[in-house]
Short mmCIF file of C-alpha atoms and ligand atoms in Angstrom, two decimals:
data_model
loop_
_atom_site.label_atom_id
_atom_site.label_comp_id
_atom_site.label_asym_id
_atom_site.label_seq_id
_atom_site.Cartn_x
_atom_site.Cartn_y
_atom_site.Cartn_z
CA UNK A 63 74.47 59.77 -76.42
CA UNK A 64 73.42 62.05 -73.62
CA UNK A 65 75.76 62.07 -70.70
CA UNK A 66 74.49 63.92 -67.47
CA UNK A 67 75.10 64.31 -63.96
CA UNK A 68 72.15 62.53 -62.31
CA UNK A 69 70.93 63.77 -58.84
CA UNK A 70 68.19 61.90 -57.00
CA UNK A 71 64.77 63.40 -57.57
CA UNK A 72 61.94 62.16 -55.31
CA UNK A 73 58.21 62.58 -55.18
CA UNK A 74 57.63 62.34 -51.51
CA UNK A 75 59.80 59.15 -50.46
CA UNK A 76 59.70 57.62 -54.09
CA UNK A 77 62.68 58.08 -56.47
CA UNK A 78 61.44 59.24 -59.76
CA UNK A 79 64.72 58.81 -61.57
CA UNK A 80 67.51 56.10 -61.38
CA UNK A 81 71.23 56.19 -61.65
CA UNK A 82 72.61 53.75 -64.24
CA UNK A 83 75.98 53.37 -62.58
CA UNK A 84 74.46 52.61 -59.10
CA UNK A 85 72.15 50.08 -60.56
CA UNK A 86 75.25 48.44 -62.14
CA UNK A 87 77.15 48.36 -59.07
CA UNK A 88 74.30 46.75 -57.39
CA UNK A 89 73.98 44.11 -59.74
CA UNK A 90 77.60 43.45 -59.84
CA UNK A 91 77.65 43.08 -56.08
CA UNK A 92 74.79 40.48 -56.38
CA UNK A 93 76.51 38.69 -59.20
CA UNK A 94 79.83 38.50 -56.99
CA UNK A 95 77.62 37.18 -54.10
CA UNK A 96 76.75 34.02 -56.18
CA UNK A 97 79.47 33.63 -58.64
CA UNK A 98 81.72 30.58 -57.76
CA UNK A 99 80.08 30.59 -54.38
CA UNK A 100 77.40 28.11 -54.61
CA UNK A 101 77.68 24.43 -53.91
CA UNK A 102 77.44 22.22 -56.94
CA UNK A 103 73.89 20.98 -56.06
CA UNK A 104 71.58 18.51 -57.73
CA UNK A 105 68.70 19.12 -60.27
CA UNK A 106 70.01 22.55 -60.72
CA UNK A 107 67.99 24.58 -63.06
CA UNK A 108 69.00 24.78 -66.60
CA UNK A 109 66.36 27.07 -68.44
CA UNK A 110 64.67 29.50 -66.19
CA UNK A 111 61.90 32.00 -66.92
CA UNK A 112 61.46 34.67 -64.25
CA UNK A 113 58.27 36.72 -64.42
CA UNK A 114 59.03 39.98 -62.52
CA UNK A 115 62.87 39.60 -63.13
CA UNK A 116 64.12 43.46 -63.10
CA UNK A 117 64.30 44.13 -59.34
CA UNK A 118 63.85 42.71 -55.83
CA UNK A 119 63.18 39.02 -55.34
CA UNK A 120 62.76 38.32 -59.18
CA UNK A 121 66.18 39.75 -60.05
CA UNK A 122 67.92 37.98 -57.30
CA UNK A 123 66.50 34.71 -58.32
CA UNK A 124 67.47 35.33 -61.91
CA UNK A 125 71.19 36.18 -60.87
CA UNK A 126 71.42 33.17 -58.38
CA UNK A 127 70.08 30.62 -61.38
CA UNK A 128 72.43 32.19 -63.86
CA UNK A 129 75.72 32.68 -61.75
CA UNK A 130 74.99 29.99 -59.36
CA UNK A 131 74.28 27.15 -61.91
CA UNK A 132 75.07 28.68 -65.38
CA UNK A 133 71.26 28.67 -66.08
CA UNK A 134 69.93 30.35 -69.23
CA UNK A 135 67.41 32.97 -68.13
CA UNK A 136 64.50 34.69 -69.86
CA UNK A 137 63.24 37.77 -67.71
CA UNK A 138 59.91 39.39 -68.06
CA UNK A 139 59.21 42.79 -66.39
CA UNK A 140 57.49 46.04 -66.89
CA UNK A 141 60.17 48.98 -66.79
CA UNK A 142 60.53 52.47 -68.35
CA UNK A 143 63.33 52.70 -70.86
CA UNK A 144 65.40 56.01 -71.00
CA UNK A 145 63.60 58.84 -73.06
CA UNK A 146 65.62 62.05 -73.96
CA UNK A 147 67.26 63.48 -70.97
CA UNK A 148 65.04 61.29 -68.75
CA UNK A 149 66.48 58.32 -67.14
CA UNK A 150 65.09 54.98 -67.33
CA UNK A 151 63.52 53.17 -64.36
CA UNK A 152 66.01 51.27 -62.08
CA UNK A 153 64.83 47.85 -63.37
CA UNK A 154 65.80 48.80 -66.98
CA UNK A 155 69.39 49.75 -65.79
CA UNK A 156 69.48 46.67 -63.62
CA UNK A 157 68.65 44.68 -66.68
CA UNK A 158 71.30 46.46 -68.77
CA UNK A 159 73.90 45.52 -66.22
CA UNK A 160 72.68 41.95 -66.15
CA UNK A 161 72.88 41.36 -69.99
CA UNK A 162 76.49 43.00 -69.75
CA UNK A 163 77.64 40.65 -67.21
CA UNK A 164 75.96 37.76 -68.70
CA UNK A 165 77.64 38.33 -71.98
CA UNK A 166 81.05 38.74 -70.27
CA UNK A 167 80.57 35.56 -68.50
CA UNK A 168 79.17 33.48 -71.46
CA UNK A 169 75.72 33.11 -70.16
CA UNK A 170 72.52 33.09 -72.20
CA UNK A 171 70.07 36.00 -71.23
CA UNK A 172 66.97 37.30 -73.03
CA UNK A 173 64.40 39.85 -71.54
CA UNK A 174 61.04 41.01 -72.55
CA UNK A 175 59.72 44.27 -71.26
CA UNK A 176 56.03 44.64 -71.26
CA UNK A 177 52.84 43.78 -69.32
CA UNK A 178 53.20 40.27 -68.05
CA UNK A 179 49.28 40.31 -67.51
CA UNK A 180 48.69 40.71 -71.19
CA UNK A 181 48.23 38.00 -73.56
CA UNK A 182 50.51 39.63 -76.06
CA UNK A 183 53.61 39.34 -73.66
CA UNK A 184 52.80 35.97 -72.71
CA UNK A 185 52.74 34.83 -76.28
CA UNK A 186 55.99 36.87 -77.10
CA UNK A 187 57.67 35.05 -74.09
CA UNK A 188 56.58 31.44 -75.38
CA UNK A 189 57.87 32.45 -78.78
CA UNK A 190 61.14 33.37 -77.13
CA UNK A 191 61.38 30.12 -75.25
CA UNK A 192 60.57 28.08 -78.47
CA UNK A 193 63.06 29.84 -80.54
CA UNK A 194 65.94 30.69 -78.04
CA UNK A 195 65.97 28.20 -75.22
CA UNK A 196 65.04 24.46 -74.50
CA UNK A 197 61.84 23.83 -72.64
CA UNK A 198 61.85 25.77 -69.29
CA UNK A 199 62.62 23.68 -66.14
CA UNK A 200 62.02 26.44 -63.61
CA UNK A 201 59.27 29.21 -63.59
CA UNK A 202 59.64 31.78 -60.94
CA UNK A 203 56.68 34.18 -60.65
CA UNK A 204 57.84 37.30 -58.80
CA UNK A 205 55.32 40.10 -59.97
CA UNK A 206 54.51 42.86 -57.59
CA UNK A 207 52.14 45.33 -59.44
CA UNK A 208 49.64 47.76 -58.39
CA UNK A 209 47.19 47.01 -61.14
CA UNK A 210 46.22 44.43 -63.83
CA UNK A 211 44.18 44.64 -66.92
CA UNK A 212 42.38 41.46 -67.36
CA UNK A 213 42.80 40.47 -71.07
CA UNK A 214 39.67 38.41 -71.14
CA UNK A 215 37.46 41.36 -69.94
CA UNK A 216 39.58 44.47 -70.61
CA UNK A 217 38.84 45.34 -66.89
CA UNK A 218 41.61 47.28 -64.87
CA UNK A 219 41.76 45.88 -61.44
CA UNK A 220 43.50 48.16 -58.95
CA UNK A 221 44.94 46.59 -55.78
CA UNK A 222 44.60 48.12 -52.43
CA UNK A 223 46.56 47.73 -49.15
CA UNK A 224 43.65 47.65 -46.50
CA UNK A 225 42.70 45.64 -43.65
CA UNK A 226 39.59 43.25 -44.15
CA UNK A 227 36.60 43.33 -41.85
CA UNK A 228 37.56 46.24 -39.48
CA UNK A 229 39.64 49.40 -39.41
CA UNK A 230 43.34 48.86 -38.22
CA UNK A 231 45.16 51.44 -36.10
CA UNK A 232 49.00 51.16 -35.74
CA UNK A 233 52.13 53.21 -35.63
CA UNK A 234 54.04 53.63 -38.75
CA UNK A 235 56.77 55.90 -40.25
CA UNK A 236 55.26 58.62 -42.48
CA UNK A 237 58.04 58.39 -45.06
CA UNK A 238 57.81 61.84 -46.49
CA UNK A 239 57.81 63.57 -43.35
CA UNK A 240 59.88 61.06 -41.29
CA UNK A 241 57.45 61.20 -38.43
CA UNK A 242 56.28 58.34 -36.37
CA UNK A 243 52.54 58.52 -36.50
CA UNK A 244 49.46 56.46 -35.73
CA UNK A 245 47.60 55.56 -38.95
CA UNK A 246 43.99 54.12 -38.92
CA UNK A 247 43.26 52.33 -42.19
CA UNK A 248 39.63 51.75 -43.01
CA UNK A 249 38.73 48.26 -44.11
CA UNK A 250 38.34 47.36 -47.63
CA UNK A 251 34.98 46.71 -49.44
CA UNK A 252 34.17 43.52 -51.17
CA UNK A 253 35.06 44.95 -54.69
CA UNK A 254 38.56 46.16 -53.35
CA UNK A 255 39.13 42.71 -51.93
CA UNK A 256 38.19 40.95 -55.29
CA UNK A 257 40.27 43.54 -57.20
CA UNK A 258 43.33 42.97 -55.14
CA UNK A 259 43.04 39.06 -55.43
CA UNK A 260 42.76 39.78 -59.22
CA UNK A 261 46.06 41.46 -59.30
CA UNK A 262 48.16 39.70 -56.72
CA UNK A 263 46.35 36.38 -56.55
CA UNK A 264 46.97 33.28 -58.34
CA UNK A 265 44.84 33.64 -61.71
CA UNK A 266 47.65 35.28 -63.76
CA UNK A 267 50.24 32.63 -62.73
CA UNK A 268 47.84 29.89 -63.62
CA UNK A 269 47.28 31.53 -67.02
CA UNK A 270 51.05 31.63 -67.66
CA UNK A 271 51.40 27.99 -66.57
CA UNK A 272 48.40 26.79 -68.56
CA UNK A 273 49.97 28.54 -71.86
CA UNK A 274 53.57 26.95 -71.13
CA UNK A 275 51.91 23.53 -70.70
CA UNK A 276 49.60 23.91 -73.73
CA UNK A 277 52.47 25.02 -75.91
CA UNK A 278 54.77 22.14 -74.44
CA UNK A 279 57.33 24.48 -73.27
CA UNK A 280 57.92 22.79 -69.80
CA UNK A 281 60.49 20.35 -69.31
CA UNK A 282 59.95 16.93 -67.80
CA UNK A 283 60.02 17.48 -63.67
CA UNK A 284 59.55 21.24 -64.29
CA UNK A 285 59.09 23.43 -61.16
CA UNK A 286 57.09 26.67 -60.65
CA UNK A 287 57.42 28.92 -57.77
CA UNK A 288 55.69 32.00 -56.50
CA UNK A 289 56.61 34.39 -53.66
CA UNK A 290 54.61 35.19 -50.61
CA UNK A 291 55.08 36.78 -47.17
CA UNK A 292 53.44 36.21 -43.99
CA UNK A 293 55.25 38.12 -41.29
CA UNK A 294 54.63 38.64 -37.43
CA UNK A 295 51.19 39.16 -36.08
CA UNK A 296 51.78 42.84 -35.50
CA UNK A 297 51.52 43.23 -39.29
CA UNK A 298 48.66 40.62 -39.89
CA UNK A 299 45.63 42.97 -39.94
CA UNK A 300 47.35 44.99 -43.00
CA UNK A 301 49.17 42.04 -44.50
CA UNK A 302 48.15 38.39 -43.95
CA UNK A 303 44.50 39.19 -43.06
CA UNK A 304 44.26 42.19 -45.20
CA UNK A 305 43.64 42.41 -48.86
CA UNK A 306 47.08 41.43 -49.96
CA UNK A 307 46.88 38.44 -47.80
CA UNK A 308 43.79 37.30 -49.32
CA UNK A 309 45.53 37.66 -52.61
CA UNK A 310 48.57 35.67 -51.24
CA UNK A 311 46.03 33.03 -50.09
CA UNK A 312 44.64 32.70 -53.41
CA UNK A 313 48.21 32.22 -54.78
CA UNK A 314 48.58 29.50 -52.44
CA UNK A 315 45.59 27.90 -53.66
CA UNK A 316 46.73 28.01 -57.17
CA UNK A 317 50.05 26.41 -56.03
CA UNK A 318 48.18 23.42 -55.04
CA UNK A 319 46.24 23.14 -57.98
CA UNK A 320 49.24 23.61 -60.31
CA UNK A 321 51.14 21.24 -58.23
CA UNK A 322 48.57 18.54 -59.07
CA UNK A 323 48.59 19.28 -62.69
CA UNK A 324 52.33 19.53 -63.23
CA UNK A 325 52.81 16.17 -61.18
CA UNK A 326 50.29 14.49 -63.43
CA UNK A 327 51.57 15.82 -66.67
CA UNK A 328 55.30 16.31 -66.23
CA UNK A 329 56.29 14.91 -62.84
CA UNK A 330 56.91 18.43 -61.68
CA UNK A 331 55.74 20.68 -58.74
CA UNK A 332 54.54 24.12 -58.01
CA UNK A 333 55.00 25.60 -54.69
CA UNK A 334 54.77 29.06 -52.84
CA UNK A 335 58.05 30.17 -51.18
CA UNK A 336 57.35 32.33 -48.08
CA UNK A 337 60.19 34.93 -48.12
CA UNK A 338 61.50 37.38 -45.66
CA UNK A 339 60.65 40.96 -45.34
CA UNK A 340 63.32 42.88 -47.52
CA UNK A 341 63.40 46.58 -48.72
CA UNK A 342 62.02 46.72 -52.21
CA UNK A 343 59.98 49.17 -54.21
CA UNK A 344 56.87 46.92 -53.50
CA UNK A 345 57.46 46.39 -49.75
CA UNK A 346 58.09 49.96 -48.89
CA UNK A 347 54.54 51.01 -50.08
CA UNK A 348 52.91 48.92 -47.56
CA UNK A 349 51.62 50.72 -44.44
CA UNK A 350 53.28 49.77 -41.13
CA UNK A 351 56.00 47.98 -42.96
CA UNK A 352 58.60 50.63 -43.26
CA UNK A 353 58.66 50.85 -39.27
CA UNK A 354 58.85 47.12 -39.23
CA UNK A 355 61.78 47.04 -41.89
CA UNK A 356 63.54 49.65 -39.61
CA UNK A 357 63.55 47.55 -36.50
CA UNK A 358 63.61 43.95 -38.05
CA UNK A 359 67.55 44.49 -39.35
CA UNK A 360 68.61 45.47 -35.58
CA UNK A 361 67.17 42.26 -34.36
CA UNK A 362 68.72 40.08 -37.03
CA UNK A 363 72.08 41.63 -37.41
CA UNK A 364 73.09 41.17 -33.88
CA UNK A 365 72.30 37.45 -34.39
CA UNK A 366 74.12 37.19 -37.59
CA UNK A 367 71.04 36.31 -39.31
CA UNK A 368 70.33 39.17 -41.63
CA UNK A 369 69.66 38.42 -45.20
CA UNK A 370 68.79 40.40 -48.34
CA UNK A 371 67.02 39.15 -51.48
CA UNK A 372 70.30 37.62 -52.71
CA UNK A 373 71.12 35.73 -49.63
CA UNK A 374 67.40 34.51 -49.40
CA UNK A 375 67.50 33.33 -53.06
CA UNK A 376 70.84 31.54 -52.57
CA UNK A 377 69.28 29.60 -49.81
CA UNK A 378 66.21 29.00 -51.90
CA UNK A 379 68.53 26.98 -54.37
CA UNK A 380 70.80 25.53 -52.05
CA UNK A 381 68.67 24.42 -49.17
CA UNK A 382 65.24 23.57 -50.91
CA UNK A 383 65.52 23.45 -54.83
CA UNK A 384 68.88 21.76 -55.64
CA UNK A 385 69.36 19.26 -52.62
CA UNK A 386 68.67 16.32 -54.71
CA UNK A 387 65.72 15.36 -52.58
CA UNK A 388 62.17 16.86 -52.12
CA UNK A 389 62.11 20.18 -50.46
CA UNK A 390 61.05 20.56 -46.79
CA UNK A 391 57.48 22.16 -46.81
CA UNK A 392 55.30 23.40 -44.00
CA UNK A 393 51.81 22.20 -43.13
CA UNK A 394 50.32 24.23 -45.97
CA UNK A 395 52.97 22.89 -48.47
CA UNK A 396 54.93 26.08 -48.56
CA UNK A 397 58.84 26.59 -48.56
CA UNK A 398 59.74 28.83 -45.57
CA UNK A 399 62.52 31.12 -46.13
CA UNK A 400 61.38 33.51 -43.65
CA UNK A 401 62.48 31.02 -40.72
CA UNK A 402 65.04 33.30 -39.43
CA UNK A 403 62.79 36.37 -39.51
CA UNK A 404 60.32 34.53 -37.54
CA UNK A 405 62.55 33.12 -34.78
CA UNK A 406 61.16 33.87 -31.26
CA UNK A 407 64.18 35.82 -30.21
CA UNK A 408 64.01 38.23 -33.33
CA UNK A 409 60.48 38.81 -33.04
CA UNK A 410 60.73 39.46 -29.29
CA UNK A 411 63.39 42.07 -29.89
CA UNK A 412 61.15 43.78 -32.64
CA UNK A 413 58.06 43.73 -30.35
CA UNK A 414 60.19 45.26 -27.54
CA UNK A 415 61.55 48.07 -29.90
CA UNK A 416 58.28 48.75 -31.64
CA UNK A 417 56.54 50.99 -28.71
CA UNK A 418 59.80 52.91 -28.01
CA UNK A 419 60.27 54.50 -31.41
CA UNK A 420 59.25 58.03 -31.62
CA UNK A 421 59.70 60.83 -34.22
CA UNK A 422 62.44 62.29 -32.07
CA UNK A 423 64.49 59.08 -31.46
CA UNK A 424 63.64 57.42 -35.05
CA UNK A 425 67.38 57.53 -36.10
CA UNK A 426 68.72 56.45 -32.70
CA UNK A 427 66.17 53.59 -31.72
CA UNK A 428 65.57 52.24 -35.41
CA UNK A 429 67.59 51.54 -38.34
CA UNK A 430 65.45 53.98 -40.23
CA UNK A 431 68.67 55.74 -41.89
CA UNK A 432 69.73 52.23 -43.26
CA UNK A 433 66.14 51.72 -44.55
CA UNK A 434 66.20 54.91 -46.31
CA UNK A 435 69.75 54.52 -47.76
CA UNK A 436 68.71 50.87 -48.96
CA UNK A 437 65.46 52.30 -50.39
CA UNK A 438 67.45 54.91 -52.38
CA UNK A 439 70.09 52.40 -53.30
CA UNK A 440 67.24 50.48 -55.17
CA UNK A 441 67.28 53.32 -57.59
CA UNK A 442 70.95 53.55 -57.79
CA UNK A 443 71.41 56.36 -55.48
CA UNK A 444 73.89 56.49 -52.27
CA UNK A 445 75.60 53.45 -53.54
CA UNK A 446 79.15 52.85 -52.59
CA UNK A 447 81.82 53.74 -54.91
CA UNK A 448 79.75 55.81 -57.30
CA UNK A 449 80.97 59.34 -58.05
CA UNK A 450 77.56 61.25 -58.26
CA UNK A 451 79.31 64.30 -59.43
CA UNK A 452 80.43 62.48 -62.73
CA UNK A 453 78.50 62.60 -65.92
CA UNK A 454 76.77 59.45 -66.62
CA UNK A 455 75.37 57.89 -70.09
CA UNK A 456 71.77 57.46 -69.51
CA UNK A 457 70.49 56.07 -73.09
CA UNK A 458 71.58 52.29 -72.11
CA UNK A 459 69.95 49.50 -73.83
CA UNK A 460 70.72 45.70 -73.38
P1 NAD B 663 59.63 44.49 -56.74
O1 NAD B 663 58.82 45.76 -56.67
O2 NAD B 663 61.05 44.79 -56.35
O3 NAD B 663 59.60 43.77 -58.16
C1 NAD B 663 58.51 43.62 -58.79
C2 NAD B 663 58.62 43.23 -60.13
O4 NAD B 663 57.53 42.83 -61.05
C3 NAD B 663 59.72 44.02 -61.11
O5 NAD B 663 60.35 43.13 -62.07
C4 NAD B 663 58.62 44.53 -62.13
O6 NAD B 663 59.18 45.15 -63.32
C5 NAD B 663 57.62 43.49 -62.27
N1 NAD B 663 56.35 43.90 -62.67
C6 NAD B 663 55.49 44.77 -62.11
N2 NAD B 663 54.31 45.00 -62.80
C7 NAD B 663 54.41 44.28 -64.04
C8 NAD B 663 53.76 43.95 -65.16
N3 NAD B 663 52.56 44.38 -65.28
N4 NAD B 663 54.24 43.12 -66.08
C9 NAD B 663 55.48 42.68 -65.98
N5 NAD B 663 56.21 42.93 -64.92
C10 NAD B 663 55.80 43.54 -63.89
O7 NAD B 663 58.85 43.50 -55.90
P2 NAD B 663 59.50 42.41 -54.72
O8 NAD B 663 59.34 42.97 -53.34
O9 NAD B 663 60.56 41.76 -55.24
O10 NAD B 663 58.18 41.28 -54.89
C11 NAD B 663 58.06 40.24 -55.72
C12 NAD B 663 57.28 39.17 -55.10
O11 NAD B 663 58.03 38.67 -53.86
C13 NAD B 663 55.85 39.72 -54.69
O12 NAD B 663 55.02 38.49 -55.09
C14 NAD B 663 55.96 39.92 -53.30
O13 NAD B 663 54.71 39.88 -52.58
C15 NAD B 663 56.95 38.90 -52.82
N6 NAD B 663 57.50 39.07 -51.61
C16 NAD B 663 58.18 40.21 -51.13
C17 NAD B 663 58.73 40.40 -50.01
C18 NAD B 663 59.22 41.85 -49.71
O14 NAD B 663 59.55 42.02 -48.51
N7 NAD B 663 59.76 42.59 -50.62
C19 NAD B 663 58.52 39.41 -49.10
C20 NAD B 663 58.02 38.35 -49.43
C21 NAD B 663 57.61 37.97 -50.64
#
């Protein structure tokens, strides 16, 4: 059993290792944030499948369902296990912590590590549901991936984060050098747009739902959710109107089709939930977004509106899914958890701060230091209460 002192190792901004103890504390904090704290609710989930369950919004959804309502959860994700003296990825350690806390609290949990886009993992998941859980009443689709191998063609699609139609220039924080710079992003070509839609659009979600329907693994009234983002106009050229936005629009089309199918076959529903911008491994990789994420909390915290993934997912269940009546949807049939982020006074403050930030005043004018700390925290580093000088067991399995 290797025990080692684990120091953060980075390639540029990204951490290439993870701290098991820090990850455990993060999961404990999230569990404590819902355990015994969610109102009883109606139509609460009992058997939940979370695809993309090891970090970010997927992990927060899984924790809220399990500790909020005692739901059985099956999590699917793609994480690196520990190997020799190399640590596992953060999502692996998060899952170890999830399982150990679930066991302590008598909650059923099963997890499958592998490529969710593959037929093999889809079938393994279906088998696990059949064997270990009753039919699923809630499916959460929360994948964020840079690439997808389509099992039908064997083709590897790589997603890109680019504008569509014309080049986009704006300010961003160059994370490696901590400089505020102007970046110009050239527009994507047709293939890049199609590839991004193939990775992050609705096709794979449909395939998951088709299989679950075919195998009769969905309960009457089953609901399916996938996550999206819209954000303020300042980010639209790179997000909503960019390649990723084209994929999200495809996801919304898939939600409409799936909703019709689930309604007809099971009296169920499928929706896209538009969530708030939060610091995750996926969001930090989007150009311009780090600057936005360094300003947004300033505007939200002073108004007592700030939320992380867990607070968002608590609200998803308490205000939308478990109220006993149909959830409030916007004109495009989406759940809007980004309502607080998008408030006029919040966005006006972000817009006012945006042009003021320079390399020199980055740490005074923006919350970049907190953004950086939160980002490192995703990997279990700089987490309160962890003694980083102590050797830690890295060979952990759930
Ligand atoms: P994340 O990087 O924290 O989590 C991604 C999850 O997907 C992880 O569990 C990872 O293991 C899993 N995954 C990636 N590739 C996989 C594969 N091939 N097979 C199986 N699992 C795989 O990301 P996140 O930010 O929580 O994003 C989740 C969803 O929420 C995405 O659809 C994203 O667009 C959406 N969203 C994110 C934000 C944000 O600000 N972070 C805001 C709104 C919506």
